[in-house]
CSV table of C-alpha atoms in Angstrom, one decimal:
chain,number,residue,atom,x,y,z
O,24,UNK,CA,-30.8,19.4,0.4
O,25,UNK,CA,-28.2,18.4,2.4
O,26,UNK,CA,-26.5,16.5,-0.2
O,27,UNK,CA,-26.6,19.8,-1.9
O,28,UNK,CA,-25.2,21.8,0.9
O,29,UNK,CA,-22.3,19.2,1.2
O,30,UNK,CA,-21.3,19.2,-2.4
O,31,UNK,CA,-21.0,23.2,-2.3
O,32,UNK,CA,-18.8,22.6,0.9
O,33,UNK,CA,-17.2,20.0,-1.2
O,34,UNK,CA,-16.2,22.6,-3.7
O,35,UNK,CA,-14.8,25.2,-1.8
O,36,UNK,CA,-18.0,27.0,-1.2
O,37,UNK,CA,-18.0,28.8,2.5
O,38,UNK,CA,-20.5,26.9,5.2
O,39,UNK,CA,-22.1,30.1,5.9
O,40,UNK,CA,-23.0,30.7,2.5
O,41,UNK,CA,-24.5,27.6,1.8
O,42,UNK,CA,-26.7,28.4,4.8
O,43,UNK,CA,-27.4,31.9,3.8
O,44,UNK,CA,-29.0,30.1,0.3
O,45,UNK,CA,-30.9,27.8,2.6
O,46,UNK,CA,-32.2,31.0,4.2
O,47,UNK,CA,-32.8,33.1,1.2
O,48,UNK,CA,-35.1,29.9,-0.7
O,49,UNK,CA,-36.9,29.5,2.7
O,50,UNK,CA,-38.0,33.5,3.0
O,51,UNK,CA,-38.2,33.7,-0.9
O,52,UNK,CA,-41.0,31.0,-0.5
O,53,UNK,CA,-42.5,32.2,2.5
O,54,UNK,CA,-43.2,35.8,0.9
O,55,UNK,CA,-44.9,34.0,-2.2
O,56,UNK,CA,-47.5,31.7,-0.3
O,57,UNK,CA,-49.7,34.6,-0.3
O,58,UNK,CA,-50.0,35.0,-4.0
O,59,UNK,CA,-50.5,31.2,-5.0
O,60,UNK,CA,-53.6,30.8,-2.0
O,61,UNK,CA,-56.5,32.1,-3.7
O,62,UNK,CA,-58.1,34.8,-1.4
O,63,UNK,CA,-61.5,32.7,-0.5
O,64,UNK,CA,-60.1,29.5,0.2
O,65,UNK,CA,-59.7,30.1,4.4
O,66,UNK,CA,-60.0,33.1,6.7
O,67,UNK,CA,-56.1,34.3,6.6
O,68,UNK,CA,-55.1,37.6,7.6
O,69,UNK,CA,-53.7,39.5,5.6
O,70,UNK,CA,-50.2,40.1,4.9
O,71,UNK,CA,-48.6,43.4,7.1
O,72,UNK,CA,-45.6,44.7,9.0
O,73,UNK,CA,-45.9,41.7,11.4
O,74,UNK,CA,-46.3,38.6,9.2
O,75,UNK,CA,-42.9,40.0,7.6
O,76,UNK,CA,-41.3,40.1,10.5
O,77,UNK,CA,-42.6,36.8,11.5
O,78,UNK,CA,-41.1,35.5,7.8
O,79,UNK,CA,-38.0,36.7,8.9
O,80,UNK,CA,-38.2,35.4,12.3
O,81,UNK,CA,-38.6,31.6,10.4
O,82,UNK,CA,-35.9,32.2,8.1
O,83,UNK,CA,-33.2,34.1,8.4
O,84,UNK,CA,-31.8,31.7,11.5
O,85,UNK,CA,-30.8,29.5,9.0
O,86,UNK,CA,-28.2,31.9,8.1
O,87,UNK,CA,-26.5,30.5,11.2
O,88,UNK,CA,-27.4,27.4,11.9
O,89,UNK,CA,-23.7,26.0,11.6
O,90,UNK,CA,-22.9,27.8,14.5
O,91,UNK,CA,-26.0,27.9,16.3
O,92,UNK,CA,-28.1,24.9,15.6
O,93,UNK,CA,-30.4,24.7,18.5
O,94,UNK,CA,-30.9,28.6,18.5
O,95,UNK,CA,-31.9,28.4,14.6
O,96,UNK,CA,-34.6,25.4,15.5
O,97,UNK,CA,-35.8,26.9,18.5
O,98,UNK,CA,-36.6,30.7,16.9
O,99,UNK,CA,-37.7,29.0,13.6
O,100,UNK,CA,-40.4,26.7,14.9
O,101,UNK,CA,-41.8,29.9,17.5
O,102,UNK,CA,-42.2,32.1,14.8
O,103,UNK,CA,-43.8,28.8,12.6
O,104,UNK,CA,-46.3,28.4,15.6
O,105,UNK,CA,-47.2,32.2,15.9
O,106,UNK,CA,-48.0,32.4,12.1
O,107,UNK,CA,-50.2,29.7,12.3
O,108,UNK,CA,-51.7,30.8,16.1
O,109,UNK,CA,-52.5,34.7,14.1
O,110,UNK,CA,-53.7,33.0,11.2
O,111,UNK,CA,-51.2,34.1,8.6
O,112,UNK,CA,-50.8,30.7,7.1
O,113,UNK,CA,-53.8,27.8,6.9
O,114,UNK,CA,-53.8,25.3,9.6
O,115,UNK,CA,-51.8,22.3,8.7
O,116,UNK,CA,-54.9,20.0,9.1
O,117,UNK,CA,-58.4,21.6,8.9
O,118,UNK,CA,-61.8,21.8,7.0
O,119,UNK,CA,-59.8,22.3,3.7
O,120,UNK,CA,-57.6,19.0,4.5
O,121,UNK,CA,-53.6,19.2,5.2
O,122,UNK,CA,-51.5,22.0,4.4
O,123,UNK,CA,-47.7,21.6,4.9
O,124,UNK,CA,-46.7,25.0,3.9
O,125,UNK,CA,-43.2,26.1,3.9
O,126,UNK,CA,-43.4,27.5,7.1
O,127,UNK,CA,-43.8,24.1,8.2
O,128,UNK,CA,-41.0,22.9,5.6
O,129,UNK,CA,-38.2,25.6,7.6
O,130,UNK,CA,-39.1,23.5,11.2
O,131,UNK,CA,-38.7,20.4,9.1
O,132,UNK,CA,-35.4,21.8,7.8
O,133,UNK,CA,-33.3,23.3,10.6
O,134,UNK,CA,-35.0,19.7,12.6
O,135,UNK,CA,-32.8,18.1,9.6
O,136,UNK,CA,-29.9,20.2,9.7
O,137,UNK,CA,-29.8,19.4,13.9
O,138,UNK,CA,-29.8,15.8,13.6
O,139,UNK,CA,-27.0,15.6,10.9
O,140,UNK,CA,-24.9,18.6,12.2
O,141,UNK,CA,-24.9,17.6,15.7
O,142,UNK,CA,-24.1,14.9,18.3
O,143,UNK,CA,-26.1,12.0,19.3
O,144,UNK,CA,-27.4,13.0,22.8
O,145,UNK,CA,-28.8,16.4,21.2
O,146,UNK,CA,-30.3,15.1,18.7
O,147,UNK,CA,-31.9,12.1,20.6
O,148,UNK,CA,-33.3,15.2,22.9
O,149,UNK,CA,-34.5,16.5,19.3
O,150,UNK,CA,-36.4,13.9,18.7
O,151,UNK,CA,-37.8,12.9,22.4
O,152,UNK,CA,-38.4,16.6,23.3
O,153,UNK,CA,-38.4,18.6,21.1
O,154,UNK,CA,-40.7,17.5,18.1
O,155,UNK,CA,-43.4,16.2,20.3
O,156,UNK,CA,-43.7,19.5,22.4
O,157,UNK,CA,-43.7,21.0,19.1
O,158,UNK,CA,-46.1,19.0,17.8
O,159,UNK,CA,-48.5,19.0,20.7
O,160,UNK,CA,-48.1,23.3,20.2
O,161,UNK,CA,-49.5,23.6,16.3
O,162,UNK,CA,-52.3,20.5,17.9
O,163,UNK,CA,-53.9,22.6,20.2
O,164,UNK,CA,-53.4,26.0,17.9
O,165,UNK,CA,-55.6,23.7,15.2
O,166,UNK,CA,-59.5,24.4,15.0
O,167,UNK,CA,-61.3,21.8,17.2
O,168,UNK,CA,-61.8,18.3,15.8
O,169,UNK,CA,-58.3,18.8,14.1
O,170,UNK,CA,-56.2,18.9,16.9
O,171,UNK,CA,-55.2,14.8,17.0
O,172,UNK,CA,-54.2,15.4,12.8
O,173,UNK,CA,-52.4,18.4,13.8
O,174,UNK,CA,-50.2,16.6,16.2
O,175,UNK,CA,-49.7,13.7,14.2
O,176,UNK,CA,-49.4,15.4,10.8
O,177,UNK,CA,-46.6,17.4,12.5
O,178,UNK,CA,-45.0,14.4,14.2
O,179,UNK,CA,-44.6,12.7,11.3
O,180,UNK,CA,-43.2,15.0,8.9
O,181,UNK,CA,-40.7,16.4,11.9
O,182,UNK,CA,-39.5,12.5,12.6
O,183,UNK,CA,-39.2,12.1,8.9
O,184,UNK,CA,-37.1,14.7,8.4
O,185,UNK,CA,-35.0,13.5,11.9
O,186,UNK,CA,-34.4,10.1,10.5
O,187,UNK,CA,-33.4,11.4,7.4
O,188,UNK,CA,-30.8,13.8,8.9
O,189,UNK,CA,-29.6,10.9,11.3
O,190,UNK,CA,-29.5,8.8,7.8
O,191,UNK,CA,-27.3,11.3,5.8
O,192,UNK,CA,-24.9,11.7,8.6
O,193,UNK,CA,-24.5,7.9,9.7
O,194,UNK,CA,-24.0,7.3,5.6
O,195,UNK,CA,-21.6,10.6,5.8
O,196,UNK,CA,-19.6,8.6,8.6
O,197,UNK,CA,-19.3,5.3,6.5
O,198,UNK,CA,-18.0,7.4,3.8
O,199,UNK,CA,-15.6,9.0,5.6
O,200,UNK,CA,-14.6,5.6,7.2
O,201,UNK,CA,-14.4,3.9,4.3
O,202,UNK,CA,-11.8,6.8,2.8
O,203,UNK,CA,-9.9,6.5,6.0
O,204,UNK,CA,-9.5,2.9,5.0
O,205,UNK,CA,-8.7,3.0,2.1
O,206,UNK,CA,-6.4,5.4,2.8
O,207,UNK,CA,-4.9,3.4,5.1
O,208,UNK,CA,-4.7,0.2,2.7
O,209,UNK,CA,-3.1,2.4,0.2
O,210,UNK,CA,-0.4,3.4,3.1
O,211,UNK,CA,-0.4,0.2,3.9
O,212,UNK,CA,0.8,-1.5,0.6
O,213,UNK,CA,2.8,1.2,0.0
O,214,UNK,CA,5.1,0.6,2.7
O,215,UNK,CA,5.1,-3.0,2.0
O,216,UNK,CA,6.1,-2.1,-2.1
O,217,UNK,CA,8.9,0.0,0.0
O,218,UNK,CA,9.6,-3.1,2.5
O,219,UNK,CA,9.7,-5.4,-1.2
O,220,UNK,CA,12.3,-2.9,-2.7
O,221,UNK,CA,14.3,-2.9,0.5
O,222,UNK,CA,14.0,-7.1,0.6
O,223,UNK,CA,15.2,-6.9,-3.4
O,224,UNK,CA,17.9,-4.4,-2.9
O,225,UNK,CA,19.4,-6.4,-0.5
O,226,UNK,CA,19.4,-9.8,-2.3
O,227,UNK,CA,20.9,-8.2,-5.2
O,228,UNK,CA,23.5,-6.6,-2.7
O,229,UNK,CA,24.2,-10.1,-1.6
O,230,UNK,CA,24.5,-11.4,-5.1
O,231,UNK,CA,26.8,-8.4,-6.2
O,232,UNK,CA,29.2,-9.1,-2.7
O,233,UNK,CA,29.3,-12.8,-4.6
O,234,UNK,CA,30.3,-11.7,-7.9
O,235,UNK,CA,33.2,-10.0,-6.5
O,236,UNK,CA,34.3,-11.9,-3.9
O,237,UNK,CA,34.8,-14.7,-6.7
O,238,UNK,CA,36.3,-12.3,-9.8
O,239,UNK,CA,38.6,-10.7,-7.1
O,240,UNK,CA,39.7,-14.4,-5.9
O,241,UNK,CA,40.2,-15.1,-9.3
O,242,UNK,CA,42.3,-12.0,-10.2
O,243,UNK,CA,44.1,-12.7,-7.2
O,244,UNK,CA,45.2,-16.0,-8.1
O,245,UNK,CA,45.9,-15.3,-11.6
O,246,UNK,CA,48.5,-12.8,-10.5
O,247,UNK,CA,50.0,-14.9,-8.1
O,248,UNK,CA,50.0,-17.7,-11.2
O,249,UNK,CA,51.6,-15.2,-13.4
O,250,UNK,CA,54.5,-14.2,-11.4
O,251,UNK,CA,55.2,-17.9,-10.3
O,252,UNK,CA,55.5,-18.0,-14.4
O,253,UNK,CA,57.0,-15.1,-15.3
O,254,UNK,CA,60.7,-16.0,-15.5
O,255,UNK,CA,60.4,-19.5,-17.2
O,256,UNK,CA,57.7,-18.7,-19.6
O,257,UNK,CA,56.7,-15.4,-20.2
O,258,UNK,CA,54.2,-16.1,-23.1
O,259,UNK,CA,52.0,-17.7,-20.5
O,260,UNK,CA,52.6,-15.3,-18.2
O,261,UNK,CA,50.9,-12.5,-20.7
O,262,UNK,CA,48.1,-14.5,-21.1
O,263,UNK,CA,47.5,-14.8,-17.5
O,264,UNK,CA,47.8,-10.8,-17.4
O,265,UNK,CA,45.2,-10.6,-20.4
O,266,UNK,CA,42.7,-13.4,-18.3
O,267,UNK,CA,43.3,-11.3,-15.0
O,268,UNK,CA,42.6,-7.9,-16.9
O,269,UNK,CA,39.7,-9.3,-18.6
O,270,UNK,CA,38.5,-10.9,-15.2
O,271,UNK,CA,39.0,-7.2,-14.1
O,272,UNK,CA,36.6,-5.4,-16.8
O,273,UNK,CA,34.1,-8.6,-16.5
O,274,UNK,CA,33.9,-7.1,-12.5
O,275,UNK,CA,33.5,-3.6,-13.2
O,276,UNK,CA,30.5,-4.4,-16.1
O,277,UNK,CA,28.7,-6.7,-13.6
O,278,UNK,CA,29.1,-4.0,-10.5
O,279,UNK,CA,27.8,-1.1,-13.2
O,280,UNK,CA,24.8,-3.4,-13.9
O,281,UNK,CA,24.1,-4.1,-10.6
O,282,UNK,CA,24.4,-0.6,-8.6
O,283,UNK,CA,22.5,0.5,-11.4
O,284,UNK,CA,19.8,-1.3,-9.9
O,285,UNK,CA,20.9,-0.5,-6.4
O,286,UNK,CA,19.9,2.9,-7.3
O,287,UNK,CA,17.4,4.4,-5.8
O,288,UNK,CA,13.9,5.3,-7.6
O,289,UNK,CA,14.4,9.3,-7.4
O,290,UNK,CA,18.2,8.6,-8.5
O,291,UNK,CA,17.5,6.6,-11.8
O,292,UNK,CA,14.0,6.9,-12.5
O,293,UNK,CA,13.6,3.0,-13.2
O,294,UNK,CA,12.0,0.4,-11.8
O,295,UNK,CA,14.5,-1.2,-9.0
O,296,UNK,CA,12.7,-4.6,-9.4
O,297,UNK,CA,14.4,-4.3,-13.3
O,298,UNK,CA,17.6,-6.4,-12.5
O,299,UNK,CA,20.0,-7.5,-14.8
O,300,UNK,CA,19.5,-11.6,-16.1
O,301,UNK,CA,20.8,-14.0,-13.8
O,302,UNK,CA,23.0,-16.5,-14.1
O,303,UNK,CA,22.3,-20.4,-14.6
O,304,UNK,CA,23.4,-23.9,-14.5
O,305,UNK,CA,24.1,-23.7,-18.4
O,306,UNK,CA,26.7,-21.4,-17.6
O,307,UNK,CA,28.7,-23.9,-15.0
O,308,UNK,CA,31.0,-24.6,-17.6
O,309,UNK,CA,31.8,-21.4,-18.7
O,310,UNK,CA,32.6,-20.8,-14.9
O,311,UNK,CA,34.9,-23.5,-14.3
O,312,UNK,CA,36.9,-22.9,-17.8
O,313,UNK,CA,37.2,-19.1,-16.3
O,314,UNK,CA,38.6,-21.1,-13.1
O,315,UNK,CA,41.1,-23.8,-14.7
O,316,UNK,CA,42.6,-20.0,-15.8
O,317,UNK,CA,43.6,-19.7,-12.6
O,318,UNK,CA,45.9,-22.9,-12.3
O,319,UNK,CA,43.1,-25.2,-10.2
O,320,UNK,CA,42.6,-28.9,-11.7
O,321,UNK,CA,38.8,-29.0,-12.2
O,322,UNK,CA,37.4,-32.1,-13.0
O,323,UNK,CA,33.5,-31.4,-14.1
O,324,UNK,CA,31.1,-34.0,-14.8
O,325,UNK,CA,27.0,-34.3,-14.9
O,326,UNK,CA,24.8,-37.1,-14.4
O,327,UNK,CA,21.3,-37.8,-15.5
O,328,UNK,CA,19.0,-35.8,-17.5
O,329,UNK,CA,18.5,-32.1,-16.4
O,330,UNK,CA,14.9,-31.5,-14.9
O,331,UNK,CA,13.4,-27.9,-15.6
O,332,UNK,CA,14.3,-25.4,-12.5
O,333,UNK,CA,12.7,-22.6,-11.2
O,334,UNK,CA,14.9,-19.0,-11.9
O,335,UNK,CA,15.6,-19.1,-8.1
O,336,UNK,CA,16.5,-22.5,-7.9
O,337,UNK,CA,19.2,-22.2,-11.3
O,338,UNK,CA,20.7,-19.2,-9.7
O,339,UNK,CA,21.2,-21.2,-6.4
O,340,UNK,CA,22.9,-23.9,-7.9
O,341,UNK,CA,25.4,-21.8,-10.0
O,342,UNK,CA,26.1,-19.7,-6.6
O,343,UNK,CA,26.6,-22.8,-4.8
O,344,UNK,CA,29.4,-24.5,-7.1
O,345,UNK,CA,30.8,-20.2,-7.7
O,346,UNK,CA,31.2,-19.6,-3.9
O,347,UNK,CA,32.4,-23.8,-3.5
O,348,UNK,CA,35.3,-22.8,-5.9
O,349,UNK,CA,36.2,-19.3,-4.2
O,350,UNK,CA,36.4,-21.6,-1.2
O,351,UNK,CA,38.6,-24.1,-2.8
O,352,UNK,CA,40.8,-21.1,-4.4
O,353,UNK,CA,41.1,-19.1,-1.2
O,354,UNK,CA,41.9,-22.0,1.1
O,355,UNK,CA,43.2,-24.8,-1.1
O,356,UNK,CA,45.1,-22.8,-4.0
O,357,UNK,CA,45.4,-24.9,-7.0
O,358,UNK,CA,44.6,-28.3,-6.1
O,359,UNK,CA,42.9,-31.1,-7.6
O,360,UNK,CA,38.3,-30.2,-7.4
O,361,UNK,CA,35.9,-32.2,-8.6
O,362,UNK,CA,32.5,-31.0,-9.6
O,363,UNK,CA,29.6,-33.3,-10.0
O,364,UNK,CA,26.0,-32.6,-10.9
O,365,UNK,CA,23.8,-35.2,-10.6
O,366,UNK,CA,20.2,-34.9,-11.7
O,367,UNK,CA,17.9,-37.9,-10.1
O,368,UNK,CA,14.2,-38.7,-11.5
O,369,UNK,CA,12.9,-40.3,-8.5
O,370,UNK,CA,12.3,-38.4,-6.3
O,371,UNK,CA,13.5,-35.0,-8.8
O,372,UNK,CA,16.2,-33.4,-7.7
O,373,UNK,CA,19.4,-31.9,-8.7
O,374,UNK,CA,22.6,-32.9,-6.5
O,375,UNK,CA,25.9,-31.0,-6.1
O,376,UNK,CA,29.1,-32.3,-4.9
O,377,UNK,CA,31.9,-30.0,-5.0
O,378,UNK,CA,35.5,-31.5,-3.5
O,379,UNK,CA,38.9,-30.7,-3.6
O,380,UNK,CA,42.1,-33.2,-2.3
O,381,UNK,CA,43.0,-29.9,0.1
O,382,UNK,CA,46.4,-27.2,0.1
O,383,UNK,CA,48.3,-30.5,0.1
O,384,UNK,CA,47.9,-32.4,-3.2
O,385,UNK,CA,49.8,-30.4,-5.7
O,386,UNK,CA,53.3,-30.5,-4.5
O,387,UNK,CA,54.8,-27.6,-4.3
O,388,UNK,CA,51.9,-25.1,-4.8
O,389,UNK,CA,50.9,-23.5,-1.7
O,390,UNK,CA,47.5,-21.9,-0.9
O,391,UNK,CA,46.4,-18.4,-1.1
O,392,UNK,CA,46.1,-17.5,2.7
O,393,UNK,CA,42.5,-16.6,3.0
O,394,UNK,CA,41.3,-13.0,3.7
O,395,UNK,CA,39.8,-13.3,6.8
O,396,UNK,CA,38.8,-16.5,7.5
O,397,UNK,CA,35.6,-15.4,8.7
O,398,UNK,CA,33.4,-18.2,6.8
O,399,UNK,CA,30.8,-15.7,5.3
O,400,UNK,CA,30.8,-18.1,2.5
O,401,UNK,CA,29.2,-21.1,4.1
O,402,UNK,CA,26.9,-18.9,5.5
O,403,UNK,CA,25.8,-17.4,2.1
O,404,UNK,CA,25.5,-20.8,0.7
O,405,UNK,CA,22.9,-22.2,3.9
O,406,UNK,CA,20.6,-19.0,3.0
O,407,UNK,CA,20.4,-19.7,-0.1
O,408,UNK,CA,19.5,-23.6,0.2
O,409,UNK,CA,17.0,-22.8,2.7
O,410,UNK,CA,15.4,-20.3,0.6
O,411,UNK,CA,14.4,-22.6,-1.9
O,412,UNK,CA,13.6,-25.5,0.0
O,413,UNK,CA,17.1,-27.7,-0.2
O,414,UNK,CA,19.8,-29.1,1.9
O,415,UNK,CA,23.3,-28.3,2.6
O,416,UNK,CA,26.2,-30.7,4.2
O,417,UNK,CA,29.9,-29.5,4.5
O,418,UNK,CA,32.4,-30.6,6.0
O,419,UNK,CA,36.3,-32.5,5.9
O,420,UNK,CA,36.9,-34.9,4.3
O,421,UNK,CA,38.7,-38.2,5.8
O,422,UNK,CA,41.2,-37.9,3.3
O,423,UNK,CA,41.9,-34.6,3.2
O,424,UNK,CA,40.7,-32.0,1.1
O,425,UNK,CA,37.0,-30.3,1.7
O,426,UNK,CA,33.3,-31.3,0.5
O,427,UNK,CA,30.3,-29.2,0.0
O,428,UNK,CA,27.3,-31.3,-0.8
O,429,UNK,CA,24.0,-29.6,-1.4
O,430,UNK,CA,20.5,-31.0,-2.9
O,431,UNK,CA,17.8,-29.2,-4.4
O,432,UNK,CA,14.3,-30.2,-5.6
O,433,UNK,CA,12.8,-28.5,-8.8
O,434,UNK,CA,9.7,-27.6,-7.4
């Protein structure tokens, strides 16, 4: 029944209406008993002005038992008692055997109702007061020799119906606890998709800050390449415009790409984790031939037999010899590099040496003065390294000139 009544609530269905149903079935029934007891079974009275009122007494109260629970059980189970005490309804034990008539079925209902509607203390008083003073009423209204049956027939079927009540609600709690979790989880992993996005949005921020600090270094020394040329050879000079303009569209294609996935989710309507392919150590060499553009002597050279490299681990590598030669550009200008990959079976890993001879070497070449000087570069580079698991070593060299020296392990 209750299940019943919380499904209708479920629905949209006012409390109090659900109730009144409860209160209508229960006075429905209570007017037929007279017609299905056939009239020589026990010595009832008759039905008249009183055992109406008395029906009506049992169960209309259920009409507001939300709001008055207690009230409801307390005026349902007198009028219950005075029914059977004027003999309008058999005994609920006697010489014809036991009768649980639904007069006795209201008391077992609003007793149910109480214990799930309720709070603990006053339905604990329910059960320890209320039922056996109850009970110990319709015993000693029973015919003689009954009385015990009476008391424990009653007992029994108003404990019942307690326990159930104090079932429904305790599994009623659970539920609700259990959607409060799960609620919660769902929050929960929600923000951390959010924190993810966040995490991924900022890497690819970091790689986009890479991809023009080196295009913009390269641009930069291009220019100052070509107007170094300009006077004595202007046919290299034009192609040193057409590398830095084609460095320039190369820039504004990969910062599209990459904002596009800067974007938020309401913005694009994509998936931000949907980033463009990253770069790997196949494409070294296309790197350094876009950097021998710029006037810098590149010597490039690999060792060994490459090993198979996680994504992260191929992207780290290419960043570390890309931001190695911004370095070298920035500081050095075009001086003598040497890149060296060397891939190592025992123990796998993949080493890279990037040095140049320092501003120095190339006699009368002088370095692009560096932006800031702030070092941001070296910085990037140790994040990286420790993010996959490597090692990083920079430093001077004794001969001049600058080292970066990195390792990294394929797995």
């Amino acid at each position: 029944m209750m299940k019943a009544t919380g499904s209708l609530a479920g629905r949209g269905v006012p409390a109090a209406l659900t109730d009144t149903a409860l209160a209508l079935l229960a006075a429905g029934v209570c007017l037929a008993l007279p017609s299905v007891i056939p009239p020589d079974s026990q010595d009832l009275r008759a039905p008249d002005t009183c055992w109406f009122i008395l029906i009506l007494l049992v169960a209309l109260p259920m009409t507001v038992h939300r709001r008055l629970p207690l009230g409801t059980l307390l005026v349902t189970a007198a009028a219950a008692s005075t029914m059977q005490a004027l003999r309008y309804v058999p005994h609920l034990s006697g010489p014809e055997g036991t009768s649980i008539g639904p007069t006795y079925l209201a008391v077992a209902t609003a007793v149910f109702l109480t214990a799930v509607r309720r709070e603990p203390w006053i339905t604990t008083a329910v059960a320890g007061i209320f039922i056996p003073l109850h009970s110990l009423a319709e015993g000693l209204i029973a015919p003689a020799g009954y009385r015990l049956t009476t008391f424990l027939t009653q007992a029994v079927t108003l404990l019942a119906a307690w326990a159930l009540g104090r079932l429904t609600k305790a599994r009623a709690a659970i539920r609700d606890e259990a959607v409060e979790r799960a609620a919660a989880l769902e929050r929960e992993h929600a923000a951390n998709a959010r924190a993810a996005v966040m995490h991924e949005r900022a890497r690819i921020a970091r790689e986009l800050h890479d991809i023009v600090a080196h295009n913009v270094s390269l641009m930069v020394v291009q220019t100052i390449a070509a107007d170094r040329v300009q006077d004595r050879d202007p046919e290299k000079a034009h192609e040193l415009h057409a590398t830095v303009e084609q460095t320039g569209r190369d820039t504004v294609t990969e910062l599209r790409r990459l904002l596009d996935v800067l974007r938020t989710d309401e913005e694009t309507g994509t998936d931000p984790s949907k980033e463009p392919p990253q770069p790997t150590v196949d494409g070294l060499p296309s790197l350094i031939d876009s950097v021998r553009d710029t006037g810098l002597d590149v010597d490039y050279s690999v060792l060994g037999t490459p090993l198979p490299l996680p994504a992260g681990t191929h992207l780290t590598a290419y960043r570390i010899v890309q931001e190695a030669l911004t370095n070298t550009m920035k500081h050095a200008g075009p001086t003598r590099t040497r890149v060296q990959l060397i891939w190592e079976d025992g123990p796998e890993r993949l080493t890279i040496r990037v040095c140049d001879d320092g501003p120095d070497a190339v006699a009368g070449r002088t370095p692009v003065a560096p932006a800031d000087g702030t070092g941001h570069g070296l910085v990037g580079m140790r994040e990286r390294i420790a993010a996959v698991g490597g090692t990083l070593h920079t430093g001077d060299r004794p001969g001049g000139g600058f080292c970066v020296h990195a390792v990294l392990k394929p797995s």
